[in-house]
mmCIF file of C-alpha atoms in Angstrom:
data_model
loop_
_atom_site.group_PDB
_atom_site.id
_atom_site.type_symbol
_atom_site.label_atom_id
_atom_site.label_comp_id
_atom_site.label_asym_id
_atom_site.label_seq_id
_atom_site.Cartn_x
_atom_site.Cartn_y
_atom_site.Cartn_z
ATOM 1 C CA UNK Q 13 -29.555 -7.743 26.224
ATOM 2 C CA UNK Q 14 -26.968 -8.556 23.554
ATOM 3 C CA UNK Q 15 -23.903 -6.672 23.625
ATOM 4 C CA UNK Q 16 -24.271 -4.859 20.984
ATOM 5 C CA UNK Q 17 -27.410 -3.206 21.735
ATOM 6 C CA UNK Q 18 -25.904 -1.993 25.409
ATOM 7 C CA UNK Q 19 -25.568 1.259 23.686
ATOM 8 C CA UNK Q 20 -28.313 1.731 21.760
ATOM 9 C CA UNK Q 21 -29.484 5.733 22.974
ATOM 10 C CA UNK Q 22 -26.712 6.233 24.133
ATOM 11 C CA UNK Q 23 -24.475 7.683 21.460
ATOM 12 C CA UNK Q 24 -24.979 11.567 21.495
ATOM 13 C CA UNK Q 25 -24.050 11.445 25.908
ATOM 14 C CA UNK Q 26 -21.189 9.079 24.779
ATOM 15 C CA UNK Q 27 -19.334 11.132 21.790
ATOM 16 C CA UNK Q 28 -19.678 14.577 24.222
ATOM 17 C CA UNK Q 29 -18.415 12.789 27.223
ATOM 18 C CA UNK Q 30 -16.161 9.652 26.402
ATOM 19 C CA UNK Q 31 -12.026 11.136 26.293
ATOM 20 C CA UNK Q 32 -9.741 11.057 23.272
ATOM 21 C CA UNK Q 33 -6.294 9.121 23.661
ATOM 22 C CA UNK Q 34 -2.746 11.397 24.536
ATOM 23 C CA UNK Q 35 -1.223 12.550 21.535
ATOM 24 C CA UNK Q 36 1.995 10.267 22.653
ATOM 25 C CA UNK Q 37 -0.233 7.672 22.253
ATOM 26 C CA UNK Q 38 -1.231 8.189 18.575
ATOM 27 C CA UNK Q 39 2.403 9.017 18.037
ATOM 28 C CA UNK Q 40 3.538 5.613 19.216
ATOM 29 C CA UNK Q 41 1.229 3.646 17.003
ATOM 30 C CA UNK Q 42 2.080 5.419 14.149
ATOM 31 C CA UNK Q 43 5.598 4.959 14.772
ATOM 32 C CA UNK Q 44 5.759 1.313 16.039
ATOM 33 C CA UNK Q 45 3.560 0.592 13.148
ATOM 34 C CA UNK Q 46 5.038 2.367 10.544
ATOM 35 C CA UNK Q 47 1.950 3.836 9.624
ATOM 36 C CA UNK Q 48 1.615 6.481 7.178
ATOM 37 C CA UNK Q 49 -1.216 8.291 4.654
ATOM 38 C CA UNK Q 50 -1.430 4.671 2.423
ATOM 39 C CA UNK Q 51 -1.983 2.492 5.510
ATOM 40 C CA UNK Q 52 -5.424 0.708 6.174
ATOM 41 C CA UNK Q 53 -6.325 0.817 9.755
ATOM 42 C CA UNK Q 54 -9.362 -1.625 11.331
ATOM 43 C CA UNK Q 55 -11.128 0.435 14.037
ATOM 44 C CA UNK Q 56 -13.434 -2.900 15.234
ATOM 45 C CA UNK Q 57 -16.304 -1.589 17.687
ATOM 46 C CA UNK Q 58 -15.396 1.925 17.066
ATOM 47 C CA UNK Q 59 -18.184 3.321 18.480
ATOM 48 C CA UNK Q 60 -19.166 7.415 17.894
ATOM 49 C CA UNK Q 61 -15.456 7.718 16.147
ATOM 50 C CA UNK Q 62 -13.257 8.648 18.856
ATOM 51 C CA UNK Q 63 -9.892 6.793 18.020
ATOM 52 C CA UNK Q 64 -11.143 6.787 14.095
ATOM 53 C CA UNK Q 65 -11.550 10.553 14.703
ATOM 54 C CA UNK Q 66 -8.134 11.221 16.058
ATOM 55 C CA UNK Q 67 -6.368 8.770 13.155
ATOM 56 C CA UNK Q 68 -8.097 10.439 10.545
ATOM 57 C CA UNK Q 69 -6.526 13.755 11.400
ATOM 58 C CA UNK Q 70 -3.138 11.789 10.934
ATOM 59 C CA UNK Q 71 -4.056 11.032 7.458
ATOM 60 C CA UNK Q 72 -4.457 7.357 7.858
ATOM 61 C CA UNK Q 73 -7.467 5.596 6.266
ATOM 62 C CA UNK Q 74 -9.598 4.051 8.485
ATOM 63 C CA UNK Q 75 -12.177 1.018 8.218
ATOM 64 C CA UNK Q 76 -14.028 1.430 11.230
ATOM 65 C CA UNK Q 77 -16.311 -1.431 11.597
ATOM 66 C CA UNK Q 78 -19.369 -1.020 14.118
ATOM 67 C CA UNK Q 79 -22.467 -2.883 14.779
ATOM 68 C CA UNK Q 80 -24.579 -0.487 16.610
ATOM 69 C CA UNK Q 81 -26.683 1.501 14.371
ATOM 70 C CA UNK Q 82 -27.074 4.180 16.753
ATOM 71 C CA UNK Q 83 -23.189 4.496 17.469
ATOM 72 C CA UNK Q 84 -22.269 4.141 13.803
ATOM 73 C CA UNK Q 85 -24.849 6.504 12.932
ATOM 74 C CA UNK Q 86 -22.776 9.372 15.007
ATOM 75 C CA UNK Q 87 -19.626 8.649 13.857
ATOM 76 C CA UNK Q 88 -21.227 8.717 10.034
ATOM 77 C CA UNK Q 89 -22.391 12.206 10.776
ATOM 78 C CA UNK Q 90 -19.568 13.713 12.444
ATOM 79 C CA UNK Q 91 -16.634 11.979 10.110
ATOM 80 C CA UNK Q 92 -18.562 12.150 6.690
ATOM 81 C CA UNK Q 93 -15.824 15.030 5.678
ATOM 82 C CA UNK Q 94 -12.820 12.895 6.143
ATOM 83 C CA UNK Q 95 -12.217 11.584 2.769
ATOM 84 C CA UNK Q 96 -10.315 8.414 4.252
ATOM 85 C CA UNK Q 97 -13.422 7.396 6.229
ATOM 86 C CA UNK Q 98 -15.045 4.401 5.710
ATOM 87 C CA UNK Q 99 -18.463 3.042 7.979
ATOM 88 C CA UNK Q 100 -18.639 -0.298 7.643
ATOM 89 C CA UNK Q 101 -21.903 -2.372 9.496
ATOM 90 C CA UNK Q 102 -20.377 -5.412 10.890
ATOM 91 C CA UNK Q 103 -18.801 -6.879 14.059
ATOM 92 C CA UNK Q 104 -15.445 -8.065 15.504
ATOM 93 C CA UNK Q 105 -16.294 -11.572 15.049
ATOM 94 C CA UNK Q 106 -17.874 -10.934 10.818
ATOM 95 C CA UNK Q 107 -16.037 -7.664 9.973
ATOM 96 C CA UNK Q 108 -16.792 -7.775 6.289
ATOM 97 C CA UNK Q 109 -13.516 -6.216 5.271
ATOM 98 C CA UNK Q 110 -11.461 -8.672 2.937
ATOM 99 C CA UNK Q 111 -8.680 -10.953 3.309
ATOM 100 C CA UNK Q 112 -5.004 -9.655 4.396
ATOM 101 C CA UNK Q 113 -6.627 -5.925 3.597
ATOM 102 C CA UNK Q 114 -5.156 -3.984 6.896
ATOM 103 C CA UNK Q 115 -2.283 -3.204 8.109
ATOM 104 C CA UNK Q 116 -3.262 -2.952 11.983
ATOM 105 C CA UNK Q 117 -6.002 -3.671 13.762
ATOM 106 C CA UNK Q 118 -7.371 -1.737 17.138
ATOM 107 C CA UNK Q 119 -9.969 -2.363 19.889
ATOM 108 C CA UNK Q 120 -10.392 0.559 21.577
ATOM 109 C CA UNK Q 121 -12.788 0.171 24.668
ATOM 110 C CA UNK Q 122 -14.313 -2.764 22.948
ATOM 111 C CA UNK Q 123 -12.186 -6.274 23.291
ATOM 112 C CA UNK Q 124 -14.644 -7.151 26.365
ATOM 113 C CA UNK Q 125 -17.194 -7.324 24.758
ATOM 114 C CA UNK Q 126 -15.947 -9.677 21.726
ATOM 115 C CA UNK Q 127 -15.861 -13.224 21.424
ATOM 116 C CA UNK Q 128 -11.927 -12.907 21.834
ATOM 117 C CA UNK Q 129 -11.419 -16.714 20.106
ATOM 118 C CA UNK Q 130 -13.595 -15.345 16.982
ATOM 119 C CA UNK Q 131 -11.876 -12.303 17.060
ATOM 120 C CA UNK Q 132 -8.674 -13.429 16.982
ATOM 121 C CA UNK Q 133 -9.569 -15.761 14.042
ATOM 122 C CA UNK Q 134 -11.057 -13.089 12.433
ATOM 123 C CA UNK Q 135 -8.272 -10.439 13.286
ATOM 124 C CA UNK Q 136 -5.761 -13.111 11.166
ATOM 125 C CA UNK Q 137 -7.984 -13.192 8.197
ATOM 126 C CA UNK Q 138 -8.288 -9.578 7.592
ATOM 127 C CA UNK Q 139 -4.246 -8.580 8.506
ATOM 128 C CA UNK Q 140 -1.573 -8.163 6.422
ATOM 129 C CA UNK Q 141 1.406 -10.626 7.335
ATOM 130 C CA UNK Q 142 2.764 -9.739 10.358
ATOM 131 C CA UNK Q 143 0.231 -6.977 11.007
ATOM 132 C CA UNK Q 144 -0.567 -6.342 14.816
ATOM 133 C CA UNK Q 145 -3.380 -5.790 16.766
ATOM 134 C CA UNK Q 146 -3.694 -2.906 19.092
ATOM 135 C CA UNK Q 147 -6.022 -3.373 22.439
ATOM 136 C CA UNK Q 148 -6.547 -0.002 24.310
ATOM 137 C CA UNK Q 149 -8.454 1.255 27.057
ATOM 138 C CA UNK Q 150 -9.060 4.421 28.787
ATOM 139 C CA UNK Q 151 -8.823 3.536 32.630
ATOM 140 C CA UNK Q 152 -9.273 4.845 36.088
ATOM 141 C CA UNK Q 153 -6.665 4.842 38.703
ATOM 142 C CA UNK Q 154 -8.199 2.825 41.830
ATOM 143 C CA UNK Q 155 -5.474 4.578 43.793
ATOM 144 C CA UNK Q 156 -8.106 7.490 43.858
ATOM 145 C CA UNK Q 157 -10.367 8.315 46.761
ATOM 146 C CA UNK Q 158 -12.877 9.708 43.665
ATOM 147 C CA UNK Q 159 -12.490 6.774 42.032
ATOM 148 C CA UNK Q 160 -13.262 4.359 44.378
ATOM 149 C CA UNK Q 161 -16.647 6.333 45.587
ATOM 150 C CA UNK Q 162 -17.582 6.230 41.819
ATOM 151 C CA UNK Q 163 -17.373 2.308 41.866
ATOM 152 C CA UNK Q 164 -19.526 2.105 44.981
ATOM 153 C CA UNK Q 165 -21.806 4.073 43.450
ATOM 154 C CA UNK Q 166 -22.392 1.775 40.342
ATOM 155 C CA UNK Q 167 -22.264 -1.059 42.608
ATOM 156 C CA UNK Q 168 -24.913 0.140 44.700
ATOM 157 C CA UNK Q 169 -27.414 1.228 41.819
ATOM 158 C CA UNK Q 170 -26.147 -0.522 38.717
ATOM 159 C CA UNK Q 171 -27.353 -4.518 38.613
ATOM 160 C CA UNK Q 172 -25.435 -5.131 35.319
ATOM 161 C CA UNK Q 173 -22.283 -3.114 36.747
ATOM 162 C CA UNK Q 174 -19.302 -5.826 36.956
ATOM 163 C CA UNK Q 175 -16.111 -3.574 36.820
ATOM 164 C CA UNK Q 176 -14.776 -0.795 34.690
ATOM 165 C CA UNK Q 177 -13.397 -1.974 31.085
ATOM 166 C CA UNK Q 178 -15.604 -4.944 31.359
ATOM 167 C CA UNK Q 179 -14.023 -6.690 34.056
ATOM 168 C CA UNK Q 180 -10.708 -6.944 32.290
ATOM 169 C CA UNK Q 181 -7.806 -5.948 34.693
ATOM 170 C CA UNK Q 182 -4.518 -4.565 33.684
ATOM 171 C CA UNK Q 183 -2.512 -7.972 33.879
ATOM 172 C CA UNK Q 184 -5.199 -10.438 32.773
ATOM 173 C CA UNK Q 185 -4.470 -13.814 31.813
ATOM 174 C CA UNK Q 186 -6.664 -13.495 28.942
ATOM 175 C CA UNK Q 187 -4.078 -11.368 26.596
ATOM 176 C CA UNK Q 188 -1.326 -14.351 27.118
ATOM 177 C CA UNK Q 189 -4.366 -16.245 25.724
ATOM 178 C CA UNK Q 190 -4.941 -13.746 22.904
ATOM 179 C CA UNK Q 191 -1.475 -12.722 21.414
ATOM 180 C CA UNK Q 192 0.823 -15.262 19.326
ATOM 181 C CA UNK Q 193 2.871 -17.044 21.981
ATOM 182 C CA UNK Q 194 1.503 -15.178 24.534
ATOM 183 C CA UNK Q 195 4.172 -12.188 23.511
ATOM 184 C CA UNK Q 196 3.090 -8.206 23.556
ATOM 185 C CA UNK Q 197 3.874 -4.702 24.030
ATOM 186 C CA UNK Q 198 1.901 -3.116 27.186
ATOM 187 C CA UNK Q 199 2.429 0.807 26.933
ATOM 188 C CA UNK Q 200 0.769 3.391 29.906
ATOM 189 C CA UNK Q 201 0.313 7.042 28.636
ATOM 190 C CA UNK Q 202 -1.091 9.612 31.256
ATOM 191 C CA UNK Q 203 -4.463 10.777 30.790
ATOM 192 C CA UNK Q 204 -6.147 12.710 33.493
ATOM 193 C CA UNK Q 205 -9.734 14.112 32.622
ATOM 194 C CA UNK Q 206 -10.338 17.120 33.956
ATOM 195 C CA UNK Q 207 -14.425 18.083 33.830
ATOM 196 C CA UNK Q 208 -17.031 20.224 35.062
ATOM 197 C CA UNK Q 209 -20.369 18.710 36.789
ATOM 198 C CA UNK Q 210 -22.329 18.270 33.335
ATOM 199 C CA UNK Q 211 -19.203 16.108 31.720
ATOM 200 C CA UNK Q 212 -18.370 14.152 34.877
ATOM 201 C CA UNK Q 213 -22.749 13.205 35.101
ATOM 202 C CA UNK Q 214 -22.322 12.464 31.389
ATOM 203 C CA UNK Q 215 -19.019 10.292 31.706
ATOM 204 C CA UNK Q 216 -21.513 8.452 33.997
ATOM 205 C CA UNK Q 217 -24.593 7.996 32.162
ATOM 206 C CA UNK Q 218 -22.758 7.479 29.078
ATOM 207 C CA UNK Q 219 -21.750 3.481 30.628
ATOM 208 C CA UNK Q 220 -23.341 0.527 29.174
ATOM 209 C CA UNK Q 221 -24.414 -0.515 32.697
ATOM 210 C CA UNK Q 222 -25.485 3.322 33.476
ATOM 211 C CA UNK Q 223 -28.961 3.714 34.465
ATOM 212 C CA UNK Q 224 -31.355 5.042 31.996
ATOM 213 C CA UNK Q 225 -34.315 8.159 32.878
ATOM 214 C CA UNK Q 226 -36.923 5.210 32.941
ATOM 215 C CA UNK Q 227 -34.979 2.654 35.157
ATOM 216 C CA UNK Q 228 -36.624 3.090 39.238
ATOM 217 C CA UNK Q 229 -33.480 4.336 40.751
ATOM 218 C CA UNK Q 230 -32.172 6.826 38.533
ATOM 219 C CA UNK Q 231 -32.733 9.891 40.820
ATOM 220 C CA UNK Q 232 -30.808 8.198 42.877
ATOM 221 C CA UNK Q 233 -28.411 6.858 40.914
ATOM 222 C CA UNK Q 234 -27.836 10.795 39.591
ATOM 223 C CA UNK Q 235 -28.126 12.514 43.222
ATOM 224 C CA UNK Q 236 -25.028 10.357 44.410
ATOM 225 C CA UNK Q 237 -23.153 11.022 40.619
ATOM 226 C CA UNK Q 238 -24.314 14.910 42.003
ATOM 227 C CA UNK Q 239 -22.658 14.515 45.838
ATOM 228 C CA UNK Q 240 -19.705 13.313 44.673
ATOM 229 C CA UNK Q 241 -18.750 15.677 42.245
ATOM 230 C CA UNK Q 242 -19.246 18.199 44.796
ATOM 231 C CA UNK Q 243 -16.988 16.039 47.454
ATOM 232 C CA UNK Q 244 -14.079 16.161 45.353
ATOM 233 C CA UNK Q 245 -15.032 19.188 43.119
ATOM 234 C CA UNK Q 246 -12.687 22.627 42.772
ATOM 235 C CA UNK Q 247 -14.122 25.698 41.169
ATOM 236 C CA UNK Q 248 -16.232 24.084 39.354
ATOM 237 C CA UNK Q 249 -14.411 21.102 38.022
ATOM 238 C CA UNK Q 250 -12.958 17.547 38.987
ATOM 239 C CA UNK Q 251 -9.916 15.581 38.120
ATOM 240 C CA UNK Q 252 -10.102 12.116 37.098
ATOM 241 C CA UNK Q 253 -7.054 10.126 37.410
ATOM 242 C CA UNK Q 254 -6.601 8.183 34.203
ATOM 243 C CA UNK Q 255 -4.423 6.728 32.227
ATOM 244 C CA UNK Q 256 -4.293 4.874 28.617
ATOM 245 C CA UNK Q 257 -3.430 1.471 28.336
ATOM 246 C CA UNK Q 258 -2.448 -0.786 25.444
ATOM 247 C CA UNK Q 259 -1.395 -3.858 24.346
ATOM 248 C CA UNK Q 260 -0.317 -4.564 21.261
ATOM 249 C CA UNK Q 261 1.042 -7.586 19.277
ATOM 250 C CA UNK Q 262 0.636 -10.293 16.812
ATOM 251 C CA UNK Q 263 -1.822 -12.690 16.872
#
């Protein structure tokens, strides 16, 4: 299955369950950015509109380029009001958007699953001299007891299942790689997700490597998702450690 299609049904569990960023975060790349109401932001893979959503309230324009129908679809319908919206069909490696058009460009829980080499060529094309590109992901805290029963669950019942964030740790050589001279800014912003059993199941299913109603082991997949909630459960609701990460820099 092509990366792009990994998605594909999966948009409606994904906008209700998937987290926004911290405020502090959206404050920091508007300030380290300089970004203001006449800025063009590149949202590449941006998925149901999470990040676009949360820019758009700041004014910003947004291009937010995305290759799943089914994904871009949702973000169409919930961000059609936002008068500095643009959908755009196209992909991190053939964005469409013209030459030196943007004045940042962000990957937000989508940089795995680019050709990082096209990207990058593509990412110069489209910036603005000196514009930067922003890498951020939503991650778990292995440090957590919950956390680490969640991961043998996926390994147990998930074939495709080869790490959270694509594989892609926290001090990977691959960003030396992809950032000019192998210089840029790595930022952590706090972001537990507190949720009751029908968000945490969703945060679950929601996964590209999630298991789908039709695939054998779902039950069982969903009965362990079930038991662990209710290990580490209060009242009702769980607390997943998380935190933001980001990297940003030129390229």
């Amino acid at each position: 299955m092509k990366p792009t299609d990994k998605f594909s049904g999966k948009a409606n569990v994904y906008s209700r369950s998937r987290p926004s960023y911290p405020n502090e975060y959206i404050d920091y790349l508007l300030s380290v950015n300089s970004l203001n109401e006449t800025s063009r932001v590149a949202d590449i893979g941006s998925g149901t509109g999470i990040l676009t959503r949360q820019l758009l309230e700041r004014n910003v324009s947004v291009l937010a380029v995305e290759p799943n129908d089914d994904m871009r679809t949702k973000a169409e319908q919930d961000l059609q009001r936002f008068e500095q919206f643009t959908s755009i069909k196209g992909s991190a490696e053939e964005t469409t958007l013209q030459d030196n058009s943007v004045d940042l460009v962000i990957a937000a829980l989508a940089f795995h699953w680019f050709d990082q080499e096209k990207f990058k060529l593509e990412c110069n094309r489209i910036l603005k001299q000196e514009g930067k590109v922003a890498l951020v992901w939503n991650s778990r805290d292995f440090k957590s007891p919950l956390i680490k029963g969640n991961v043998e669950i996926f390994k147990k019942y998930c074939p495709t299942f080869y790490g959270f964030s694509g594989g892609i740790g926290e001090g990977e050589e691959v960003f030396n790689q992809f950032f000019r001279d192998g210089q840029y800014e790595l930022k952590r912003f706090p972001n537990d997700l507190v949720m009751d059993f029908e968000g945490f199941l969703s945060r679950n299913l929601s996964a590209s490597y999630s298991l789908k109603e039709s695939d054998d082991e779902y039950q069982h997949f969903v009965e362990a998702i079930t038991n662990l909630f209710e290990k580490y459960s209060h009242n009702g609701k769980i607390v997943m450690p998380n935190f933001t990460r980001s990297y940003l820099g030129n390229v």
